[in-house]
Tab-separated table of C-alpha atoms in Angstrom:
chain	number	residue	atom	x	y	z
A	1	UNK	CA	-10.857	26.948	-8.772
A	2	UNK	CA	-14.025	27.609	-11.034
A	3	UNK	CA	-14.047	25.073	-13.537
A	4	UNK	CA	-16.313	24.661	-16.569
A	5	UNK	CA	-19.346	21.991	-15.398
A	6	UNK	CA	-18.289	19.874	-18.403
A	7	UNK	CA	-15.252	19.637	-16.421
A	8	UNK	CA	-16.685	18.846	-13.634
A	9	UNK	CA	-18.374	16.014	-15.012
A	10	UNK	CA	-15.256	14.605	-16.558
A	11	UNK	CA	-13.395	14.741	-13.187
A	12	UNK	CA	-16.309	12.956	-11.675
A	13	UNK	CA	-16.150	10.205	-14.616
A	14	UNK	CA	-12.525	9.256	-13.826
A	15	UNK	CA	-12.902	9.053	-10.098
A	16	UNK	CA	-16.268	6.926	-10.749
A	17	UNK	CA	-15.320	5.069	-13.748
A	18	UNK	CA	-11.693	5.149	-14.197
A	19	UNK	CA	-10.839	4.674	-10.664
A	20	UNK	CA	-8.396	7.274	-10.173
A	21	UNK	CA	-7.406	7.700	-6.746
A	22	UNK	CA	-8.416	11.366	-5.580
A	23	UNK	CA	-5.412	12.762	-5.202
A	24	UNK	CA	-4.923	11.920	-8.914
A	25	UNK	CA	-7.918	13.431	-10.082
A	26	UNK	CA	-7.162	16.597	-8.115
A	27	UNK	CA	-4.193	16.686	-9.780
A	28	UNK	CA	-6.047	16.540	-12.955
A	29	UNK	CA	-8.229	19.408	-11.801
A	30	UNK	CA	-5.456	21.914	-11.225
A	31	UNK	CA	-4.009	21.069	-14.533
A	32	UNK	CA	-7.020	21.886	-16.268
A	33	UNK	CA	-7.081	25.148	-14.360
A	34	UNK	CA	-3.821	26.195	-15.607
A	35	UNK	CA	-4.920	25.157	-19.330
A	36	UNK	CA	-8.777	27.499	-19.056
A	37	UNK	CA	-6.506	30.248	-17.169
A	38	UNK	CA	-4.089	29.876	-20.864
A	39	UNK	CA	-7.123	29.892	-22.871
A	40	UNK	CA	-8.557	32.529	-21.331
A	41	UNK	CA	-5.724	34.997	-22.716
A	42	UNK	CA	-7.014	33.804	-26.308
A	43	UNK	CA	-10.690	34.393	-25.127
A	44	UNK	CA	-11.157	30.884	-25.436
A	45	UNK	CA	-13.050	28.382	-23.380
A	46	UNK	CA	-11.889	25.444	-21.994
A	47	UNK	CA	-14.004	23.258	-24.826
A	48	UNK	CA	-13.939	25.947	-27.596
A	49	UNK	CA	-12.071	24.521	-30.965
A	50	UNK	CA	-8.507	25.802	-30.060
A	51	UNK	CA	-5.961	25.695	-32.727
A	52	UNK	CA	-2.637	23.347	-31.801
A	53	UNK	CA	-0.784	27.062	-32.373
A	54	UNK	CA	-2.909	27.937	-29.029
A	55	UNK	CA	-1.824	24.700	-27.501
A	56	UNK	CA	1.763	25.327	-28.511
A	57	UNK	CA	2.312	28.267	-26.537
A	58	UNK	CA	1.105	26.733	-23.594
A	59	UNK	CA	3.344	24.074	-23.791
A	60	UNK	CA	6.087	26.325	-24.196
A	61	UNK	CA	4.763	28.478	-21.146
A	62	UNK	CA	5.148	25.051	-18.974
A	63	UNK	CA	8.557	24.600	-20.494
A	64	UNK	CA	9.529	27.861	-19.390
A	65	UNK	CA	8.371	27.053	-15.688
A	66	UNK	CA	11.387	24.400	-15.666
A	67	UNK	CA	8.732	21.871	-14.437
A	68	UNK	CA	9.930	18.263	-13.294
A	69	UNK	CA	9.460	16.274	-16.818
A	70	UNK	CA	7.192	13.683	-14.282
A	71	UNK	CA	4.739	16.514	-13.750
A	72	UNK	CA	4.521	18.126	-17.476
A	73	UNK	CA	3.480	14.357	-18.705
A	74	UNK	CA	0.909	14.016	-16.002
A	75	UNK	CA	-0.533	18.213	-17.382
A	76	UNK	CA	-0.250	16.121	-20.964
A	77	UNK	CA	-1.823	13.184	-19.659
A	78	UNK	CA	-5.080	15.622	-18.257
A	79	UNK	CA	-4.974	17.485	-21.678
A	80	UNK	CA	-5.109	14.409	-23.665
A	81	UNK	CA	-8.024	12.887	-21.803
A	82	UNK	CA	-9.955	15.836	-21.294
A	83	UNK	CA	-9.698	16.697	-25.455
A	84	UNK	CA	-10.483	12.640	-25.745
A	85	UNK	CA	-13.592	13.309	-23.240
A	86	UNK	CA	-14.967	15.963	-25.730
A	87	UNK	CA	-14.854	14.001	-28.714
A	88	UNK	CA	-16.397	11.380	-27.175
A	89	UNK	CA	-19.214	13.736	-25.546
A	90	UNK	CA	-19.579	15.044	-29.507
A	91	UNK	CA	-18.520	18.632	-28.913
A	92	UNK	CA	-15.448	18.422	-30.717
A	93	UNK	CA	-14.698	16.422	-33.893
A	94	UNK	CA	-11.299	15.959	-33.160
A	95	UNK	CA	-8.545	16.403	-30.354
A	96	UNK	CA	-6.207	19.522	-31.280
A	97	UNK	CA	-3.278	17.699	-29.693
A	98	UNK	CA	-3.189	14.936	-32.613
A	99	UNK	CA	-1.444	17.603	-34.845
A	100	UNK	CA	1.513	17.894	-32.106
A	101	UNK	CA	4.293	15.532	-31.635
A	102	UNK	CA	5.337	15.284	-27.898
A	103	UNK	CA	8.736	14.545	-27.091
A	104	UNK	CA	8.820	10.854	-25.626
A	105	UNK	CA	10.020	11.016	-21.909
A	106	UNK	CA	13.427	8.851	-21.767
A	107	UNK	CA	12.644	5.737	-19.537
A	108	UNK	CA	13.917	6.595	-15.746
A	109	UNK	CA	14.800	3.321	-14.061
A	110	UNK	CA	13.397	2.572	-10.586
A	111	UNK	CA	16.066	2.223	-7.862
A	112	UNK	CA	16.161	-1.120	-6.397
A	113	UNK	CA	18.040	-3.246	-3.338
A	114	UNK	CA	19.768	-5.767	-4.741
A	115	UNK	CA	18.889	-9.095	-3.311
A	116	UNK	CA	22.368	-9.096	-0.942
A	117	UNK	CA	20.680	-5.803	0.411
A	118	UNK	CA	17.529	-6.915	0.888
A	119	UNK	CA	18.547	-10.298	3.101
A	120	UNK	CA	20.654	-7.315	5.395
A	121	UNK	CA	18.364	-5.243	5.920
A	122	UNK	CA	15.152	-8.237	6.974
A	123	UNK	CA	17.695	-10.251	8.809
A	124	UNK	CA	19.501	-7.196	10.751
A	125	UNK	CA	19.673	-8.619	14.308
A	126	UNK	CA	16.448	-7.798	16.227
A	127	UNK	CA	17.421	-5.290	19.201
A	128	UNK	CA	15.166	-6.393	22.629
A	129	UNK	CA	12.940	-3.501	22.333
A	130	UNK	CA	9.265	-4.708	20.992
A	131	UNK	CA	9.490	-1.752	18.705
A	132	UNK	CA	12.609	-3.577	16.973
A	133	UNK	CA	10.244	-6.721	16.890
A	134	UNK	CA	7.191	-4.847	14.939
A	135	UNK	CA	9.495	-3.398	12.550
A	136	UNK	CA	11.246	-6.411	11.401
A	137	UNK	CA	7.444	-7.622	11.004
A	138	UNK	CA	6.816	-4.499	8.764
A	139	UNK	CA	9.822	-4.613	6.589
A	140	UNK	CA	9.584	-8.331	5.855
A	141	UNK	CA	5.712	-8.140	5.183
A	142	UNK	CA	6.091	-5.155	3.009
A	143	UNK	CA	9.021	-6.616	0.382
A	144	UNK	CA	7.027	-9.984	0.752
A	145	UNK	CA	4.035	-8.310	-1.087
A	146	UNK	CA	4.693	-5.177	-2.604
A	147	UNK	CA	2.554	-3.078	-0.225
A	148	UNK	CA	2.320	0.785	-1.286
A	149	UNK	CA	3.645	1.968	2.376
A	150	UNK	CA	0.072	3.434	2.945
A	151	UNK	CA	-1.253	0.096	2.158
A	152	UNK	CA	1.357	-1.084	4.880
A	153	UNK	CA	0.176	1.655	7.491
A	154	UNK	CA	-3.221	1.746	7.140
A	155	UNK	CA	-3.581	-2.249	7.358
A	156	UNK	CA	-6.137	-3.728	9.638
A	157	UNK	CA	-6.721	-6.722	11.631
A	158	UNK	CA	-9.681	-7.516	8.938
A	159	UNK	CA	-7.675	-7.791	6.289
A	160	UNK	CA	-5.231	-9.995	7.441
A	161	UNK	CA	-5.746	-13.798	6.840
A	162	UNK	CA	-2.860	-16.145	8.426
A	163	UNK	CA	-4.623	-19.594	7.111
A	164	UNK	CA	-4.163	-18.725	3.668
A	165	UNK	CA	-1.461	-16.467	4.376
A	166	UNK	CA	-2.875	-13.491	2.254
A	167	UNK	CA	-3.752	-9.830	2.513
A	168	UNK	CA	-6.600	-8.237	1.105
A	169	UNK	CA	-5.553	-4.903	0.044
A	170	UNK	CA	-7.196	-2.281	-0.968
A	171	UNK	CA	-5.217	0.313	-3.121
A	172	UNK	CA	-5.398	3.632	-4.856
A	173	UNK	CA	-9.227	4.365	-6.522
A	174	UNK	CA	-10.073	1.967	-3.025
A	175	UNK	CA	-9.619	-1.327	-5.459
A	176	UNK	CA	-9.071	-4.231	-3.616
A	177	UNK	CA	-7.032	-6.604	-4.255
A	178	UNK	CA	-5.636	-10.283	-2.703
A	179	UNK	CA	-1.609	-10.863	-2.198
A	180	UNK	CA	0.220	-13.299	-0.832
A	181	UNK	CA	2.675	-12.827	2.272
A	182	UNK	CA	5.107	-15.295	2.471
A	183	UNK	CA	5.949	-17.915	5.319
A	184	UNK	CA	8.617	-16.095	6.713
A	185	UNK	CA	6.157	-12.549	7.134
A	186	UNK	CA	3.321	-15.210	7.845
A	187	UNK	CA	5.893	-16.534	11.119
A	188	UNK	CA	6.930	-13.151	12.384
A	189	UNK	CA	3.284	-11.648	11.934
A	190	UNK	CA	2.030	-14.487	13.859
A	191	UNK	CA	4.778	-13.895	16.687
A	192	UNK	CA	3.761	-9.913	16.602
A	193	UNK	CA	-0.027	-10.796	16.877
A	194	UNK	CA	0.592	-13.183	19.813
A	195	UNK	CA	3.611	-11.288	21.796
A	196	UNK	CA	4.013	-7.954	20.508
A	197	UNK	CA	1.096	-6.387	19.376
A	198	UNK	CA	-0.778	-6.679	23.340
A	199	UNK	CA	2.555	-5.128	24.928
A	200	UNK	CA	2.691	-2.311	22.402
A	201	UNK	CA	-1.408	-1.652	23.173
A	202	UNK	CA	-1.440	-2.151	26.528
A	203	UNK	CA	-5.436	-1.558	27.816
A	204	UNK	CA	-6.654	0.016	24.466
A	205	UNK	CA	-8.022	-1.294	21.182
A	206	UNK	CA	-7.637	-0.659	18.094
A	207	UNK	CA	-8.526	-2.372	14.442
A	208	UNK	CA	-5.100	-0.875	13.012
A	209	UNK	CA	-2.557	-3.761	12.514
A	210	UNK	CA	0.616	-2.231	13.737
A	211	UNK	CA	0.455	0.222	16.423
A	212	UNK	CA	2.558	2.087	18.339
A	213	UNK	CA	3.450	2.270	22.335
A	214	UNK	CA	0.259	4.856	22.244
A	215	UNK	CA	-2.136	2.929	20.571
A	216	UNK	CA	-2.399	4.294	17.521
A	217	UNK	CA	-1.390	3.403	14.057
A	218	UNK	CA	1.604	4.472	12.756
A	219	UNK	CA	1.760	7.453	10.192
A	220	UNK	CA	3.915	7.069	6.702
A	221	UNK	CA	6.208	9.291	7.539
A	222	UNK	CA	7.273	7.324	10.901
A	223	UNK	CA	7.581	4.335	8.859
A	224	UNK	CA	10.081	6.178	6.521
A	225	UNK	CA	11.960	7.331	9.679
A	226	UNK	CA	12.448	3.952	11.142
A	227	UNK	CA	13.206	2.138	7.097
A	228	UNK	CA	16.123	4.893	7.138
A	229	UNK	CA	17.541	3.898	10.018
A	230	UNK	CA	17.249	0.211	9.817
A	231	UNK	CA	19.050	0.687	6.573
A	232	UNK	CA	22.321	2.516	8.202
A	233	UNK	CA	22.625	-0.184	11.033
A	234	UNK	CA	22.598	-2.922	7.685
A	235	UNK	CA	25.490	-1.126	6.509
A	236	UNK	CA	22.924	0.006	3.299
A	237	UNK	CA	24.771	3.359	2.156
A	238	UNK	CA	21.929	4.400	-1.228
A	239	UNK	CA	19.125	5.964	-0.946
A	240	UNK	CA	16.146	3.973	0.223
A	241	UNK	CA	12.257	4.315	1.025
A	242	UNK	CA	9.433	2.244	0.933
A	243	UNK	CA	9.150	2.621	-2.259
A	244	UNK	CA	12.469	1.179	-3.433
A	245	UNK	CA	11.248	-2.170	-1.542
A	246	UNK	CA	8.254	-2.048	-3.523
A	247	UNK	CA	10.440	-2.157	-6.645
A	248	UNK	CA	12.942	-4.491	-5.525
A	249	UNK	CA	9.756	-6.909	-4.773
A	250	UNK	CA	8.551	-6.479	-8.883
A	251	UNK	CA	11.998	-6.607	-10.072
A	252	UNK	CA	12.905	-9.738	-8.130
A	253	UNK	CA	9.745	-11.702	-9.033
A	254	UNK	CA	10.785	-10.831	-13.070
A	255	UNK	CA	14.263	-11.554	-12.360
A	256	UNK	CA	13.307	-15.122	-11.129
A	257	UNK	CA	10.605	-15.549	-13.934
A	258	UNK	CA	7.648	-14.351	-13.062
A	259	UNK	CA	4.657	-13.666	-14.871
A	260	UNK	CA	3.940	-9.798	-16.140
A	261	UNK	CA	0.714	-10.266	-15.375
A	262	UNK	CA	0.569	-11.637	-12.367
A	263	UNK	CA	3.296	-9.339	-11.216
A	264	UNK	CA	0.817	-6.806	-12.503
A	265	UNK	CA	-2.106	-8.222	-10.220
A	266	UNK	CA	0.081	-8.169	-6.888
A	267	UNK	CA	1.475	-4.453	-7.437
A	268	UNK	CA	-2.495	-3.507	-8.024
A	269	UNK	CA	-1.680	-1.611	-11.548
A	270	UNK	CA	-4.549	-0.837	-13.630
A	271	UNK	CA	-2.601	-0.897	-16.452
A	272	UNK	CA	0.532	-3.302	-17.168
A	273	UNK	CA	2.194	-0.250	-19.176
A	274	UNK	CA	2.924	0.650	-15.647
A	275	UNK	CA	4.563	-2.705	-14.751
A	276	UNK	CA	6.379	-3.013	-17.611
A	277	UNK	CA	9.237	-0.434	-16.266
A	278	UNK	CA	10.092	-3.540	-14.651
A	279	UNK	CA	11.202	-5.092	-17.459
A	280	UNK	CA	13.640	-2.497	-18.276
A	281	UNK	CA	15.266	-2.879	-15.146
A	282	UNK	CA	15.693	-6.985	-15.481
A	283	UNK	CA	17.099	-6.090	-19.215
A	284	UNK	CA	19.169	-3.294	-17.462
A	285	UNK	CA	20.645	-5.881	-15.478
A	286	UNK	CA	21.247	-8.507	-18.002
A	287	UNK	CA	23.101	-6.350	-19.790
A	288	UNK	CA	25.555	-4.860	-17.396
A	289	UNK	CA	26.042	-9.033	-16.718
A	290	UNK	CA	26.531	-9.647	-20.677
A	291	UNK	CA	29.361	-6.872	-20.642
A	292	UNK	CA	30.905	-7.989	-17.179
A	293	UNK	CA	31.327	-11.506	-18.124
A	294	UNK	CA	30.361	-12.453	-22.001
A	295	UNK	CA	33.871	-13.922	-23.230
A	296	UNK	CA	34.473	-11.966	-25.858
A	297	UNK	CA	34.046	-8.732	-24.244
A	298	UNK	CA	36.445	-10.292	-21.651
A	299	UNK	CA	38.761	-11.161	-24.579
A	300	UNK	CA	39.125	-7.082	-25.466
A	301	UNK	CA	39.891	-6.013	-21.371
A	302	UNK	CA	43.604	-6.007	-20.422
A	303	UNK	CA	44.766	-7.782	-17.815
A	304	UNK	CA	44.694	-4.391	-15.537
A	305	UNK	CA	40.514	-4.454	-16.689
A	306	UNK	CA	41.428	-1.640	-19.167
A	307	UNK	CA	40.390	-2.071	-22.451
A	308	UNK	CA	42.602	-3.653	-24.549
């Protein structure tokens, strides 16, 4: 993809600068392809003055691609920064996206465990295999922090620190950051450092925290594999990944009054807009328990639940 230099440079100021992670920013740089390749059919150059006519049409062209609504706001979110770049660079006076209203994207709800869920699926009865063992280590260390499940993978033995009983992680745009683990993932990463970890290695060394019977680390996609069927033995029918742990951590911490901020700090968010989904969720819930038991909503049901 031949890109304008000017693009280049911008690319290279949010991977420097803003700390986009670089599958983000290459992302960015295909979106900005598709937008030149647009203006190209108006003989335009990617940081000409385009009219928001121009820009309309090629909103309308991604439209017409039936595009996942997650993946026109990120093309929007590359647009907006790149006509926000030339302004600031002086070599436009103004962005030609201020003169179009974007449809807000309605708020989609992360899925979560509830709590009941969670407690099955960390305290599902250990099988005697030493893979079981590791596993249960995995699970409970990754709800008791919030770990992006390549955070979880890619862990090392560096990073670990059981007297304090933290994790220094380091995130997307390779920022690091400190969490807390828990006593209970403290106690069963202490028993899989001591018992576990030397059977699973055998002879060989490695840095990587868990391993497999090989050796080696394991990859994100084994980890999904093994969460999947962990969940079916705990009798946990919904969908589930990493992920949804992740989540059920944030939304768990807010539902038992956590801060937003430091919520914020644990999940490693550069920006609390991101974190504040989370609060949707804990008002989500409050309200399904206002309708299910508020007394005068009981007042209208029948006595068959119906409403009255």
């Amino acid at each position: 993809m031949l890109l304008d230099p000017l693009v280049e440079r911008y690319l290279t100021q949010l991977r420097v600068e803003g700390g986009l992670a670089t599958n983000t920013v290459e992302a960015y740089r295909r979106d900005l392809f598709r937008l030149q390749q647009h203006l190209r059919t108006h003989r335009l150059g990617i940081s000409d003055v385009v009219s928001s006519s121009v820009l309309r049409s090629f909103l309308a062209a991604l439209k017409q691609e039936s595009l996942a609504s997650s993946s026109v706001a990120r093309i929007l979110s590359a647009i907006r920064g790149w006509y926000r770049f030339l302004v600031q660079e002086r070599v436009l006076s103004g962005s030609p996206l201020r003169e179009i209203a974007v449809a807000r994207r309605p708020v989609r709800l992360p899925r979560t465990l509830t709590r009941p869920e969670v407690t099955a699926l960390l305290e599902l009865p250990v099988r005697d295999r030493v893979e079981d063992q590791r596993d249960q280590a995995m699970l409970e260390l990754l709800y008791a922090s919030g770990l992006r499940v390549s955070e979880l993978v890619g862990l090392t033995l560096s990073q670990v620190d059981l007297n304090l009983g933290c994790l220094r992680v380091v995130g997307k745009g390779d920022k690091e950051r400190t969490v807390p683990m828990g006593q209970t993932a403290r106690d069963l990463l202490c028993d899989y450092l001591d018992h576990i970890r030397p059977v699973l290695l055998k002879q060989s060394s490695t840095r990587v925290l868990f391993v497999s019977r090989r050796g080696q680390g394991l990859t994100r996609q084994a980890f999904w594999k093994l969460l999947r069927q962990r969940a079916r033995r705990a009798g946990i029918t919904k969908s589930i990944s990493p992920h949804v742990l992740r989540h059920s951590f944030a939304t768990h911490l807010l539902e038992g009054g956590a801060d937003l901020r430091a919520v914020q700090t644990m999940l490693g968010h550069a920006d609390i807009a991101t974190t504040q989904i989370y609060t949707h969720v804990e008002r989500s819930r409050l309200k399904h328990v206002h309708r299910k038991f508020f007394p005068r909503q009981l007042k209208r049901r029948g006595s068959d639940g119906t409403q009255a």
